[in-house]
mmCIF file of C-alpha atoms in Angstrom:
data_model
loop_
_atom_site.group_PDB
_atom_site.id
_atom_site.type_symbol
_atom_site.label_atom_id
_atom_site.label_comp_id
_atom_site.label_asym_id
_atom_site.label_seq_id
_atom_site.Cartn_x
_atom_site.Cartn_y
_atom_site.Cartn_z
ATOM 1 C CA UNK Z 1 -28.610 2.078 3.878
ATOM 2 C CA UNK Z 2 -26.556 3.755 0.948
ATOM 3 C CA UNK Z 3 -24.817 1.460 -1.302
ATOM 4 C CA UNK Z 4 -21.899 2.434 -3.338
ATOM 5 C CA UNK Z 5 -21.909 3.288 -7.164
ATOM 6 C CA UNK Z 6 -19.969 -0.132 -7.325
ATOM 7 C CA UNK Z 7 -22.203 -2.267 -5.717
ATOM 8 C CA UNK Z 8 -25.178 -0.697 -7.044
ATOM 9 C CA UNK Z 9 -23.109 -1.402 -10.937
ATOM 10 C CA UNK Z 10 -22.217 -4.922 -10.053
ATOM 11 C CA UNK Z 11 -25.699 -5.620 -8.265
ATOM 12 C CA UNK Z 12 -26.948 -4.332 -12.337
ATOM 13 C CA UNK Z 13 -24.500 -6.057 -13.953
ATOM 14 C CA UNK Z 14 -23.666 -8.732 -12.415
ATOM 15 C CA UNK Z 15 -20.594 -11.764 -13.857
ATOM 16 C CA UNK Z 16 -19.946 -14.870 -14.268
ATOM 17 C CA UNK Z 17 -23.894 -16.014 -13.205
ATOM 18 C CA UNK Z 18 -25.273 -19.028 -13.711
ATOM 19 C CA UNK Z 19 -24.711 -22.490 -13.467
ATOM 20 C CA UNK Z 20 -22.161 -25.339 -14.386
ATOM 21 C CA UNK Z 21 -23.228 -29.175 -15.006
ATOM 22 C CA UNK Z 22 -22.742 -30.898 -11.579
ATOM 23 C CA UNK Z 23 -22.523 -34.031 -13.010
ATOM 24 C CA UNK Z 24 -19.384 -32.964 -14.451
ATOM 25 C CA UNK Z 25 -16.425 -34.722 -12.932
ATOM 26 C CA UNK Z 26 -14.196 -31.716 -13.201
ATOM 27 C CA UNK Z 27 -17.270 -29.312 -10.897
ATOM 28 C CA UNK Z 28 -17.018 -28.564 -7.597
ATOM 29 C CA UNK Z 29 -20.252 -27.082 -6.119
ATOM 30 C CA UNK Z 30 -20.111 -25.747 -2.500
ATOM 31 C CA UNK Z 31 -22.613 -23.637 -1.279
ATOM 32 C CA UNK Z 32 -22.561 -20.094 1.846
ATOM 33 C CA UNK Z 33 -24.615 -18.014 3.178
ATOM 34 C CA UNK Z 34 -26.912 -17.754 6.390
ATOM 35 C CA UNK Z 35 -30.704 -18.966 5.264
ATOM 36 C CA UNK Z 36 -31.844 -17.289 8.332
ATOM 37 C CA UNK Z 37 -31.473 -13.699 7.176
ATOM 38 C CA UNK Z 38 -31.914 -15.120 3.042
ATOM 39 C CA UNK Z 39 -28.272 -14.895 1.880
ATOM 40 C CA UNK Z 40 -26.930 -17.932 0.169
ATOM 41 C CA UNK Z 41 -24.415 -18.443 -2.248
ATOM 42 C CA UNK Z 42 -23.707 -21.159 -4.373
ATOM 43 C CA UNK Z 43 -20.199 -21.052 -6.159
ATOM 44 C CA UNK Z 44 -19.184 -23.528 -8.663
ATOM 45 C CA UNK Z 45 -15.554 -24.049 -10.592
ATOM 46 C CA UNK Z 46 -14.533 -26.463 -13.128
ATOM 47 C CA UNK Z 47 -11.292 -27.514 -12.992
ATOM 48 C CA UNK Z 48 -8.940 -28.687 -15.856
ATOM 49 C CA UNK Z 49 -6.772 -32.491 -15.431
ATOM 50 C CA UNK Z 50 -3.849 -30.223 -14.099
ATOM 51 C CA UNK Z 51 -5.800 -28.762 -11.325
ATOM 52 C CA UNK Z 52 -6.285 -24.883 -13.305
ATOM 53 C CA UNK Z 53 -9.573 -23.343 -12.621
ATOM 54 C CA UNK Z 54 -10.915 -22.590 -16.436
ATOM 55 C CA UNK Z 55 -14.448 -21.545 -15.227
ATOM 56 C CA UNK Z 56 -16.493 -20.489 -12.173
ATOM 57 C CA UNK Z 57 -20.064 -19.397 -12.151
ATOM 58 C CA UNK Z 58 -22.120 -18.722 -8.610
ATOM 59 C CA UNK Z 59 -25.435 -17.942 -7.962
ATOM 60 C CA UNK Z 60 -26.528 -15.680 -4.830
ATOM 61 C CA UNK Z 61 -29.922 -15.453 -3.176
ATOM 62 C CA UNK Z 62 -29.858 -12.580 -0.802
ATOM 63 C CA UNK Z 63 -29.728 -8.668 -0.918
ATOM 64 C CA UNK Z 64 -28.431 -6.111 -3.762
ATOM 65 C CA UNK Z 65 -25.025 -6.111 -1.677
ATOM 66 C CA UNK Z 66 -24.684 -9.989 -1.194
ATOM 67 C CA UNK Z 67 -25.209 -10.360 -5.159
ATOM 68 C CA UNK Z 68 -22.817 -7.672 -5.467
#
């Protein structure tokens, strides 16, 4: 399978990795994906006290194209 310049760019250069601290009160952690072929996603945001999402960091497990 051919990927696409993009996906190949983000799969390089991928943004916004990482982590946030879960034991924040303001982090919400959910987590995607379907373990049985390997693609999982977790996706985090941290919220502000008005409700605004100031942050968001995910980390994917999975194929070029899923971390893309």
């Amino acid at each position: 399978m051919a990927y696409s310049e993009k996906v190949i760019n983000y799969n390089a250069n991928p943004k916004n990795i990482g982590s946030l601290n879960k034991l924040d009160k303001n982090v919400g952690t959910g987590l995607v994906g379907a373990p049985a072929c390997g693609d999982v996603m977790k996706l985090q945001i941290k919220v502000d006290d008005n409700g605004n999402i100031i942050d968001a960091k995910f980390k994917t497990f999975g194929c070029g194209s899923a971390i893309a």
